[in-house]
Short mmCIF file of N, CA and C in Angstrom, two decimals:
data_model
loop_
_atom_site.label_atom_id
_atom_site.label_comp_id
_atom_site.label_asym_id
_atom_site.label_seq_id
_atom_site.Cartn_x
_atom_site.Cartn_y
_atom_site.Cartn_z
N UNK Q 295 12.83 16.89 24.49
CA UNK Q 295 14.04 16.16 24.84
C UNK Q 295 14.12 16.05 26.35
N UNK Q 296 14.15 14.62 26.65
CA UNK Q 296 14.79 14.82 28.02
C UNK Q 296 15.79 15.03 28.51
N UNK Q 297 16.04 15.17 29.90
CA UNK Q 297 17.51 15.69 30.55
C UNK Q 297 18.58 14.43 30.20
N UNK Q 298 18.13 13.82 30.88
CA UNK Q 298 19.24 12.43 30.25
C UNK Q 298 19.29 11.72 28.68
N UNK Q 299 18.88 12.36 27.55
CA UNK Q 299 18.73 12.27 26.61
C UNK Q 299 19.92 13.55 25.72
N UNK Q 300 20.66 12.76 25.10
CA UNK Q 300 21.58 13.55 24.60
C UNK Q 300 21.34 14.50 22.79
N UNK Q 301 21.23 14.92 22.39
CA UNK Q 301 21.16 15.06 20.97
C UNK Q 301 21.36 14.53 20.01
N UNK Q 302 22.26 13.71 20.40
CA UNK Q 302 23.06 12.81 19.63
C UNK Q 302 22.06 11.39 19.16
N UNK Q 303 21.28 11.15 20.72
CA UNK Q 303 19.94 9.95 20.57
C UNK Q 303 19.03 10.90 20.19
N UNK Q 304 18.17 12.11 20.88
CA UNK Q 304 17.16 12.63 19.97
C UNK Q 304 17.60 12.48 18.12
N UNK Q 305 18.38 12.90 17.77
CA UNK Q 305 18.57 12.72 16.31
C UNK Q 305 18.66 11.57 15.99
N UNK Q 306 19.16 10.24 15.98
CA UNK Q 306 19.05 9.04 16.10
C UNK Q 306 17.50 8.86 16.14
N UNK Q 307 16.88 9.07 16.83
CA UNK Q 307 15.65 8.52 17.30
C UNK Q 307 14.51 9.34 15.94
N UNK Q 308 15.09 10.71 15.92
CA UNK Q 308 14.14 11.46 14.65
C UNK Q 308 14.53 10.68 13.18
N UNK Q 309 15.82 10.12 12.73
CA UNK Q 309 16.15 9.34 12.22
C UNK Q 309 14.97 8.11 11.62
N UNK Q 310 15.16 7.36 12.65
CA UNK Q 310 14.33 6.00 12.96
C UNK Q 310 13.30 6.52 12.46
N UNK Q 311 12.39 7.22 13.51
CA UNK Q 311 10.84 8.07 13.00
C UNK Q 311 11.00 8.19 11.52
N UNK Q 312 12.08 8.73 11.00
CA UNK Q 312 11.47 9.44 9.18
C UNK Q 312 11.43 7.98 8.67
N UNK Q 313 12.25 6.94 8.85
CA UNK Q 313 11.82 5.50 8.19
C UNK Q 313 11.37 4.38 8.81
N UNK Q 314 10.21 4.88 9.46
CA UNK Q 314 8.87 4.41 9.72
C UNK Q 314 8.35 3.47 8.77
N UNK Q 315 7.68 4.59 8.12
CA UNK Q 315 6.76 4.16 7.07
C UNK Q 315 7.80 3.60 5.37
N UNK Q 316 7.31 2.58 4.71
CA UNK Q 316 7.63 2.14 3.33
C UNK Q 316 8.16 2.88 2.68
N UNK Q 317 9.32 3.01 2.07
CA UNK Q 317 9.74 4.07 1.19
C UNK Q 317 9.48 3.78 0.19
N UNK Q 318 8.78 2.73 -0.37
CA UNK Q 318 8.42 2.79 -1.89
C UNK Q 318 7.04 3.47 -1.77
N UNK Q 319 5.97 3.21 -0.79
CA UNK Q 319 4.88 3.35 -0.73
C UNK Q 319 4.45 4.83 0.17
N UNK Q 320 5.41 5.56 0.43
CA UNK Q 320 5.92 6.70 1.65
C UNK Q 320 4.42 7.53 0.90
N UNK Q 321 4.52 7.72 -0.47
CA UNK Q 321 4.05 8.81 -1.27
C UNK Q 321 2.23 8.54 -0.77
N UNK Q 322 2.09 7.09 -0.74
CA UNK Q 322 0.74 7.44 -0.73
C UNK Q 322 0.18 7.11 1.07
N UNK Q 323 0.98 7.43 1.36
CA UNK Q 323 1.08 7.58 2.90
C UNK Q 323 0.69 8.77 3.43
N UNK Q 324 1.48 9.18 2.70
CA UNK Q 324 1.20 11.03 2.82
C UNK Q 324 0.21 11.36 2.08
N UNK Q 325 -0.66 11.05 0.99
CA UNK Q 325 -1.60 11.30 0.67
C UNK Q 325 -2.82 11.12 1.64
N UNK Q 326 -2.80 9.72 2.05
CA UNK Q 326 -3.78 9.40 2.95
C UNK Q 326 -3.84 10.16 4.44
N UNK Q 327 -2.82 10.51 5.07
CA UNK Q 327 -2.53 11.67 6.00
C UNK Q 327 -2.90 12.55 5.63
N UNK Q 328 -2.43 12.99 4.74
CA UNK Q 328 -2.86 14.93 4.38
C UNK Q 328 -4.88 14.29 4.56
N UNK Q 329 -5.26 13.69 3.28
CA UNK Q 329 -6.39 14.01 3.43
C UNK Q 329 -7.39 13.53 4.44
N UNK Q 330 -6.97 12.86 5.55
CA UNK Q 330 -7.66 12.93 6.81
C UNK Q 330 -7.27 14.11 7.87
N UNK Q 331 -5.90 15.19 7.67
CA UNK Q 331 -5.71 15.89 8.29
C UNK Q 331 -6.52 17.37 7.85
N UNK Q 332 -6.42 17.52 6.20
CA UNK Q 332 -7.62 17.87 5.58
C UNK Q 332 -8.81 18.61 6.32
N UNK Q 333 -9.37 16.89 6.23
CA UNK Q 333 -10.89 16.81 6.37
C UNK Q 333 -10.79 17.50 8.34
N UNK Q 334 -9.84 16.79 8.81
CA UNK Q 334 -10.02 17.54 10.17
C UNK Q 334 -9.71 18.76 9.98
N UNK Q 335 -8.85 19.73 9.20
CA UNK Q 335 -9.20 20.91 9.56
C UNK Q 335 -10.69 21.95 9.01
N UNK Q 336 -11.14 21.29 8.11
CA UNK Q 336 -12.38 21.21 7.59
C UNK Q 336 -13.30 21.33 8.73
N UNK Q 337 -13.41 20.47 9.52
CA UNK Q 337 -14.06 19.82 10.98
C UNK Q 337 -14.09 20.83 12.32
N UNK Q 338 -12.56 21.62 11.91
CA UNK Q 338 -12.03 22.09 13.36
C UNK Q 338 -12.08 21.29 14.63
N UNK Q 339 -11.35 20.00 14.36
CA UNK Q 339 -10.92 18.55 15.14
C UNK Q 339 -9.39 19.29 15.21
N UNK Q 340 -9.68 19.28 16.62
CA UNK Q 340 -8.55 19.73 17.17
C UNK Q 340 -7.20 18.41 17.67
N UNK Q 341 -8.33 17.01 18.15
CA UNK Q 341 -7.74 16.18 19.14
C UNK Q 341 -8.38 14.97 18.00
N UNK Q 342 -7.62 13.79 17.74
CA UNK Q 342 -7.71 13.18 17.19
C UNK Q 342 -8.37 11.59 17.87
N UNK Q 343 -9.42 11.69 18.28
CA UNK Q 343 -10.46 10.61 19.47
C UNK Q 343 -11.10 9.56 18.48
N UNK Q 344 -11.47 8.68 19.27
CA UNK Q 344 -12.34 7.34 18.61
C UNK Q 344 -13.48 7.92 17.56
N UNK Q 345 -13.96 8.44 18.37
CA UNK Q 345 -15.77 9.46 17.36
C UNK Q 345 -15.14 10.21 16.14
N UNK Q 346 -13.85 10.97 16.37
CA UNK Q 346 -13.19 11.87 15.83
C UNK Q 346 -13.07 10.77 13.85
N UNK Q 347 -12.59 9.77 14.39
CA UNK Q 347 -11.92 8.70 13.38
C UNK Q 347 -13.30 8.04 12.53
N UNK Q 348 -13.82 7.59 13.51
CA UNK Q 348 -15.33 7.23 13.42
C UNK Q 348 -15.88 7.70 12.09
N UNK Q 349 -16.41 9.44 12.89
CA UNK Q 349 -16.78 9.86 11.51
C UNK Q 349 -16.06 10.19 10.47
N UNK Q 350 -14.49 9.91 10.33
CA UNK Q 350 -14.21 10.38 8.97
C UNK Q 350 -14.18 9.08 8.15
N UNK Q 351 -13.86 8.21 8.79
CA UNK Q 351 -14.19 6.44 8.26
C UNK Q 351 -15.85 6.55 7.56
N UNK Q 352 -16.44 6.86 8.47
CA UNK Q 352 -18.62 7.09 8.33
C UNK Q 352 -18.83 7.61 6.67
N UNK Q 353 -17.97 8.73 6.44
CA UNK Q 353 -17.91 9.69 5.56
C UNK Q 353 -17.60 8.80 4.56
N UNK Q 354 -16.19 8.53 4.20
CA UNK Q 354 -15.66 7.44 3.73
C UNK Q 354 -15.86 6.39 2.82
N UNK Q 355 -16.97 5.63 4.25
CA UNK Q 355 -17.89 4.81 3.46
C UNK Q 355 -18.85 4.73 2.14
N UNK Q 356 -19.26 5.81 2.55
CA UNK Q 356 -20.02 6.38 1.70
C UNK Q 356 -19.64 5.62 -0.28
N UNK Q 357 -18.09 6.46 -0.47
CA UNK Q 357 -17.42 6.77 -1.69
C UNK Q 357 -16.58 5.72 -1.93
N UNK Q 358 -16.10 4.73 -0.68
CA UNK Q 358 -15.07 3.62 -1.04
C UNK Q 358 -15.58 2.51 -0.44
N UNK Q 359 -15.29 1.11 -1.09
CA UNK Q 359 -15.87 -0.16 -0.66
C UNK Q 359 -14.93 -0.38 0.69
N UNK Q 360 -15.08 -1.13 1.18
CA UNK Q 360 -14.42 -2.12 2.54
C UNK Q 360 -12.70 -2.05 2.56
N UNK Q 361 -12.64 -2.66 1.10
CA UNK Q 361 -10.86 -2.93 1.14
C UNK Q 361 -10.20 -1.46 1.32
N UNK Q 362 -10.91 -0.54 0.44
CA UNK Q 362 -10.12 0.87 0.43
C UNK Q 362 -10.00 1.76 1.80
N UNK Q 363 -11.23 1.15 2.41
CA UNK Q 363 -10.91 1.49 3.69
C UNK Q 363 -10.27 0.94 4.47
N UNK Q 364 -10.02 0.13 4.90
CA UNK Q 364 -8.70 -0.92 5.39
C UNK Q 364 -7.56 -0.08 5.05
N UNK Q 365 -7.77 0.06 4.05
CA UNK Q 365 -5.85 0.33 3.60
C UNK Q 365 -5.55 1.80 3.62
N UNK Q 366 -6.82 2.93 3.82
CA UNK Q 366 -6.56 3.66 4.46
C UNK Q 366 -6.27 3.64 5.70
N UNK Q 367 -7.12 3.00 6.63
CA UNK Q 367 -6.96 2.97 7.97
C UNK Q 367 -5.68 2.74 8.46
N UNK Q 368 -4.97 1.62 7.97
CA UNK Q 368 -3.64 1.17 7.80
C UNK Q 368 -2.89 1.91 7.79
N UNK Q 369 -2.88 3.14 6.95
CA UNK Q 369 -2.25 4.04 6.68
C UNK Q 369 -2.21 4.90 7.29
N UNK Q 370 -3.37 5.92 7.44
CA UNK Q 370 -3.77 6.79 8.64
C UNK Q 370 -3.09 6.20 9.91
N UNK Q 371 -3.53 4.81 10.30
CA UNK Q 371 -2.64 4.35 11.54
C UNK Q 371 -1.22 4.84 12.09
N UNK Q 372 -0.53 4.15 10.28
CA UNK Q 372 0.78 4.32 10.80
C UNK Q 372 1.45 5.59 10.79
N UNK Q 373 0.62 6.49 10.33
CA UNK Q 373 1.01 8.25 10.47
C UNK Q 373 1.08 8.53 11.87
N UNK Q 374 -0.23 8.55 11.96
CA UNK Q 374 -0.86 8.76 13.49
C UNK Q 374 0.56 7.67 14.62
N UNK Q 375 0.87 7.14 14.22
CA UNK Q 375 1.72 5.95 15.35
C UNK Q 375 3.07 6.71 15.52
N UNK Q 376 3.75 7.96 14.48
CA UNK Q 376 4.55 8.88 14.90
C UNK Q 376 4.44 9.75 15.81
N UNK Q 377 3.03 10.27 15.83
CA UNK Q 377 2.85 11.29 16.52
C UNK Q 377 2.83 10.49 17.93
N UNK Q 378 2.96 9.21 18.24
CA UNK Q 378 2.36 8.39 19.48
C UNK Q 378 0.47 8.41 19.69
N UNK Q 379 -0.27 8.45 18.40
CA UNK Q 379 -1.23 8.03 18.58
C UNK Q 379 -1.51 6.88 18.15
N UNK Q 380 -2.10 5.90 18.86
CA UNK Q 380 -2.34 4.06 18.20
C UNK Q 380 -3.91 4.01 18.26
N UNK Q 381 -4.63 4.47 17.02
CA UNK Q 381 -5.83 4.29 16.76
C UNK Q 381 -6.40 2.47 16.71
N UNK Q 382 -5.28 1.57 16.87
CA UNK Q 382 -5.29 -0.10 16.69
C UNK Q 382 -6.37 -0.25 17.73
N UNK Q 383 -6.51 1.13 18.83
CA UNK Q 383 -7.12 0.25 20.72
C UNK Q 383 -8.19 0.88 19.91
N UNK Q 384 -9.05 1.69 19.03
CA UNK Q 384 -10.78 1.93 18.99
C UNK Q 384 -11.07 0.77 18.72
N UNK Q 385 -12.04 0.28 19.51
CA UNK Q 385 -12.91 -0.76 19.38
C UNK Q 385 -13.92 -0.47 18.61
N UNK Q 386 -14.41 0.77 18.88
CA UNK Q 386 -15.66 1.06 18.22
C UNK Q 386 -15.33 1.15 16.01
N UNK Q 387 -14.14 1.55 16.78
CA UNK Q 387 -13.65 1.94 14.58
C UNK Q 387 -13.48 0.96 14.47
N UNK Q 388 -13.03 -0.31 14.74
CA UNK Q 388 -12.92 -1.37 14.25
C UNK Q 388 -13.74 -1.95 14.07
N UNK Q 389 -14.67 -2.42 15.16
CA UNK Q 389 -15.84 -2.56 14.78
C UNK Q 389 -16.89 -2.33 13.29
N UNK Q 390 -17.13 -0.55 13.31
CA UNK Q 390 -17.54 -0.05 12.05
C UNK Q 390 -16.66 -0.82 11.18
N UNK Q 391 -15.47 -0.88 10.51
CA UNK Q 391 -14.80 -0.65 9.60
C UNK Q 391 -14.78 -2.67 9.23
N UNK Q 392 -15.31 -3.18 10.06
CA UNK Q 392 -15.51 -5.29 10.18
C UNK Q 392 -16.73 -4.83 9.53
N UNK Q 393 -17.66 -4.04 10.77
CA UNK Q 393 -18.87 -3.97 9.86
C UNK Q 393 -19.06 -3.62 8.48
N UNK Q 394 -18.50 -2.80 7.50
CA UNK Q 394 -18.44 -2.35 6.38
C UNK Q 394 -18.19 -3.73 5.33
N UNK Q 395 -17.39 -4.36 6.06
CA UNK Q 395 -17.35 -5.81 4.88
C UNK Q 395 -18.35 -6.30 4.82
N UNK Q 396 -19.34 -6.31 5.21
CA UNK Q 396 -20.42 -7.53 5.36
C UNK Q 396 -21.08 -7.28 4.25
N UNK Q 397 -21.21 -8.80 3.70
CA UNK Q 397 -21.97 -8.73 2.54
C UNK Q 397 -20.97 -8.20 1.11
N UNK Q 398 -19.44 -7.74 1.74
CA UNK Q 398 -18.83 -7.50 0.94
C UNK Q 398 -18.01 -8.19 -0.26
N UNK Q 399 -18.39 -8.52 -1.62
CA UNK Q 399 -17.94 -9.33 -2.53
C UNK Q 399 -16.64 -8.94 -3.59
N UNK Q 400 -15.56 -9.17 -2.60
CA UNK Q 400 -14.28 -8.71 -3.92
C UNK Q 400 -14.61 -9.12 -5.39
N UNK Q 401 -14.10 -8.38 -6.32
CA UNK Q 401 -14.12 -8.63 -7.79
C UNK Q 401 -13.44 -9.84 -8.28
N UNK Q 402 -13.59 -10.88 -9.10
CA UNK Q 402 -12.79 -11.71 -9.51
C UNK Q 402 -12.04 -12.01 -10.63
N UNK Q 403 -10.81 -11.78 -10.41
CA UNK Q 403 -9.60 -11.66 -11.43
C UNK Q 403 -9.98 -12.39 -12.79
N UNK Q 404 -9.94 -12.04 -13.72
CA UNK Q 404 -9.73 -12.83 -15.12
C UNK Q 404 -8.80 -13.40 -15.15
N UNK Q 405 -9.37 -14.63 -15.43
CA UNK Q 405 -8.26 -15.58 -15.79
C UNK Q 405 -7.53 -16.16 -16.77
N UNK Q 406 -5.69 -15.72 -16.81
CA UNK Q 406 -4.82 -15.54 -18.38
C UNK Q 406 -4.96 -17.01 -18.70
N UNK Q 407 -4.96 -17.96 -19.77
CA UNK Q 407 -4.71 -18.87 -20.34
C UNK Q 407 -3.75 -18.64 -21.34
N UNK Q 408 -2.51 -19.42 -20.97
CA UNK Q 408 -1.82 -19.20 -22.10
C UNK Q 408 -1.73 -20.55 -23.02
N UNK Q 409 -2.40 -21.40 -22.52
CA UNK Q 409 -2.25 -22.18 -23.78
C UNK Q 409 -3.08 -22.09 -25.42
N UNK Q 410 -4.04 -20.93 -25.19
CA UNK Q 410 -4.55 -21.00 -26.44
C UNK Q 410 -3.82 -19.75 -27.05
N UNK Q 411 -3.23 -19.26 -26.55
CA UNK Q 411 -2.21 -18.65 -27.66
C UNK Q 411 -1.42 -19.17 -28.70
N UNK Q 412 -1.00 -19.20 -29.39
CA UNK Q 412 -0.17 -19.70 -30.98
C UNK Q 412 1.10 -19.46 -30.54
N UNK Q 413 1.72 -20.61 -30.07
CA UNK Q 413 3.46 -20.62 -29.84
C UNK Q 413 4.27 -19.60 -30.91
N UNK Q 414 3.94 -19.50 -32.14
CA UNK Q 414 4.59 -18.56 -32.99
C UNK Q 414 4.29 -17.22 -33.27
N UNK Q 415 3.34 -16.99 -32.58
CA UNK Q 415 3.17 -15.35 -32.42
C UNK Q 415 3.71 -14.92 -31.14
N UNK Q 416 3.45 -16.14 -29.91
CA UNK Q 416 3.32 -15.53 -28.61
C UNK Q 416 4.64 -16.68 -27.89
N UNK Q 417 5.21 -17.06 -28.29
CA UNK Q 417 6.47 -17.68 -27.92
C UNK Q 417 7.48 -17.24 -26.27
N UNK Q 418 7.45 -15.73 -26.87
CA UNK Q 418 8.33 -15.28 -26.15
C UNK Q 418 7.53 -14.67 -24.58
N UNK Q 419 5.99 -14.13 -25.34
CA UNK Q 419 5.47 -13.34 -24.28
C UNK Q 419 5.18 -14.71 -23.15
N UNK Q 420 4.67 -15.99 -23.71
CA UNK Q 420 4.82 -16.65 -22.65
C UNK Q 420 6.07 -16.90 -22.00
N UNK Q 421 7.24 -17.01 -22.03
CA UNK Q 421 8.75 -17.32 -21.47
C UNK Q 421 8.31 -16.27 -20.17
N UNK Q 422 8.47 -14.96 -20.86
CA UNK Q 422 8.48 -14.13 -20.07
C UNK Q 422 7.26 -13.86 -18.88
N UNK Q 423 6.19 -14.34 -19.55
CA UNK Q 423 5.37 -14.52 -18.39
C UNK Q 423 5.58 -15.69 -17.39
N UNK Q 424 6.07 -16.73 -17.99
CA UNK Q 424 6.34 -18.00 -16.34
C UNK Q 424 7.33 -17.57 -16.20
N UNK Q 425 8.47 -16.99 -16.22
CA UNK Q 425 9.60 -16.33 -15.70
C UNK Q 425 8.99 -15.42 -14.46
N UNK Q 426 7.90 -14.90 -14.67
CA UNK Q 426 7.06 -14.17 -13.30
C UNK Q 426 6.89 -14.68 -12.64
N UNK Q 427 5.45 -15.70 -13.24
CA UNK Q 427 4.99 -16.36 -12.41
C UNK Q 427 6.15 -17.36 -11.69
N UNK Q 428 6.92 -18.09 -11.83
CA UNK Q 428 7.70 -19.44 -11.23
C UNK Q 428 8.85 -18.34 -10.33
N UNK Q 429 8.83 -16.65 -10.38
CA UNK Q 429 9.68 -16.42 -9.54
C UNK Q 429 11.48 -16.19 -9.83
N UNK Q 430 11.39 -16.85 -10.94
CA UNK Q 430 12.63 -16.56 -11.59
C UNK Q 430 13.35 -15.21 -11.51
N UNK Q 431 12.35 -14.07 -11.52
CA UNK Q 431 13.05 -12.68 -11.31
C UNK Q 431 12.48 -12.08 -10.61
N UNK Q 432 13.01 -10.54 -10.02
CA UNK Q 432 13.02 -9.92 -9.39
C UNK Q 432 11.76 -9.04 -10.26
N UNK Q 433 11.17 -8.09 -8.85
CA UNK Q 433 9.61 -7.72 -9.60
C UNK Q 433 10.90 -6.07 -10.70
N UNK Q 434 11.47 -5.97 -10.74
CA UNK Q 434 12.52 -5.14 -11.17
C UNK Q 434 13.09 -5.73 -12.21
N UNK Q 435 13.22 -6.93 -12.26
CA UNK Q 435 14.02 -7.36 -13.78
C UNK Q 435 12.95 -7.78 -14.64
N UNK Q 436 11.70 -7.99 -13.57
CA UNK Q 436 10.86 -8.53 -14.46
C UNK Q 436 10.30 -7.52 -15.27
N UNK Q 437 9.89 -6.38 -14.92
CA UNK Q 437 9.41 -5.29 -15.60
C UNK Q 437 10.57 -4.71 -16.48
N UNK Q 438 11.84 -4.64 -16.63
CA UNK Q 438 12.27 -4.31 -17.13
C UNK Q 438 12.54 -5.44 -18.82
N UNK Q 439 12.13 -7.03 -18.19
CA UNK Q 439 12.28 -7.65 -19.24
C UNK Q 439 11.15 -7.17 -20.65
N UNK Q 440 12.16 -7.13 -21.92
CA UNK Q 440 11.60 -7.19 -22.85
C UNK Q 440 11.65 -8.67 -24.05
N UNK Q 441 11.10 -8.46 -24.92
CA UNK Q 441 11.17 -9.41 -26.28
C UNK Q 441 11.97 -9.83 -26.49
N UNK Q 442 13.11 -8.46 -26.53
CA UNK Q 442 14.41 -8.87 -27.38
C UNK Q 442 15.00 -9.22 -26.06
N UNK Q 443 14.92 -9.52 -25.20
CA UNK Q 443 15.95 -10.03 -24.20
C UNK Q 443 16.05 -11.85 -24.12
N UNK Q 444 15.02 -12.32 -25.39
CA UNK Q 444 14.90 -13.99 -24.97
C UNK Q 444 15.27 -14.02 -26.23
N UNK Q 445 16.04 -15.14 -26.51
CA UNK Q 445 16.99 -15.49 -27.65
C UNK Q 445 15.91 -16.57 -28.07
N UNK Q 446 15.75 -17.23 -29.35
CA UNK Q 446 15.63 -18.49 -29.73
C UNK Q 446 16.63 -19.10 -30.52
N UNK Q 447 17.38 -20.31 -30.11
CA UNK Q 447 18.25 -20.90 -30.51
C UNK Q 447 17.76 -22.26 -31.06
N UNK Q 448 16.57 -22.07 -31.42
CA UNK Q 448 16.02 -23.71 -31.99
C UNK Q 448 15.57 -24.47 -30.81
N UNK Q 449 16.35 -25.42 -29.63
CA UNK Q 449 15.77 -25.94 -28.87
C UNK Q 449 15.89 -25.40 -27.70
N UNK Q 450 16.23 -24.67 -27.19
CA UNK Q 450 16.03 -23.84 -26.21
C UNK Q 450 16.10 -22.20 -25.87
N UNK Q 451 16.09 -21.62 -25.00
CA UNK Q 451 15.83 -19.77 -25.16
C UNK Q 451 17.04 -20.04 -24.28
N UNK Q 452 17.32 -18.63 -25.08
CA UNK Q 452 18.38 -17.71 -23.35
C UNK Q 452 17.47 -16.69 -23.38
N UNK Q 453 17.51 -16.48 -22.24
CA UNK Q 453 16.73 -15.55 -21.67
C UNK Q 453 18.11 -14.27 -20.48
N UNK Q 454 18.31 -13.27 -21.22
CA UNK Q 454 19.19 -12.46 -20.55
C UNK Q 454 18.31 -11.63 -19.93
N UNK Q 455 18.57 -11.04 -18.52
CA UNK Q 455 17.80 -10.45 -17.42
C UNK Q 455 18.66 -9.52 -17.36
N UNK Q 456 18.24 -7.73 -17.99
CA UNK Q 456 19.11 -6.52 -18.33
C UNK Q 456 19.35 -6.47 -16.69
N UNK Q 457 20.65 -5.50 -16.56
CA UNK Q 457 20.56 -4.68 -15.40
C UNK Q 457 20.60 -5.79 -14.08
N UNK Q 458 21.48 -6.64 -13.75
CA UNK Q 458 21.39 -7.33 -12.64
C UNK Q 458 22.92 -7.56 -11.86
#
């Protein structure tokens, strides 16, 4: 704390710091922290340096493709960005971690068709699926929508959205 810094802003400011990071996603934040803090005490990495990051990314590689590393890094980042470390300036980790894509081929999604489904078996599951897709609900009502929540009234559905 500094001298001209009252308690009142240090707490304020420790505040801010705890919601940093995503609170839906907080959990695997801290996973990805612990296990690079882990592996450094594993290491006896005292100081957290470019080479330091390097090799635990190197390691890494090894066991996870390109994307998983990204989104660790991401993560690790924004831990590290509390403490006031900004791993964003290694050139060299970035570097490695560009290099790791190359040649790298994401998987490609299967693709749903709903028109060869049978309107009378699958009626409803489609409603409820373009109700997703077109945005109609919240990723919260949408998961909560069920079967019985779409009416058939002959020429058109109601569709009731629980909990809103």
């Amino acid at each position: 704390m500094n001298n001209c810094e009252s308690e009142e802003i240090v707490e304020a400011a420790n505040i801010a710091i705890s919601n940093l990071l995503p609170t839906k996603s907080r959990s695997l934040y801290d996973i990805a922290y612990n296990r690079f803090k882990k592996w450094c005490a594993e290491k006896n990495v005292q100081v957290y340096s470019e080479n330091v990051l390097l090799a635990y990314f190197s390691e890494n590689a090894k066991n996870y493709k390109s994307s998983t590393l990204w989104a660790q890094y991401s993560m690790v980042k924004s831990c590290l960005i509390i403490y006031n470390i900004d791993i964003s300036k290694f050139p060299k980790l970035i570097a490695f971690l560009k290099r790791t894509g190359d040649g790298y081929q994401a998987k490609k999604s299967k693709i749903l068709t709903i028109s060869s489904a049978d309107d009378k078996e699958f009626l409803m599951i489609k409603v409820g699926l373009i109700l997703g897709i077109a945005g109609a609900c919240r990723t919260d009502e949408l998961v909560n929508l069920t079967v019985d929540d779409i009416e058939d009234v002959g020429s058109s559905l109601i569709v009731k959205i629980p909990n809103t």
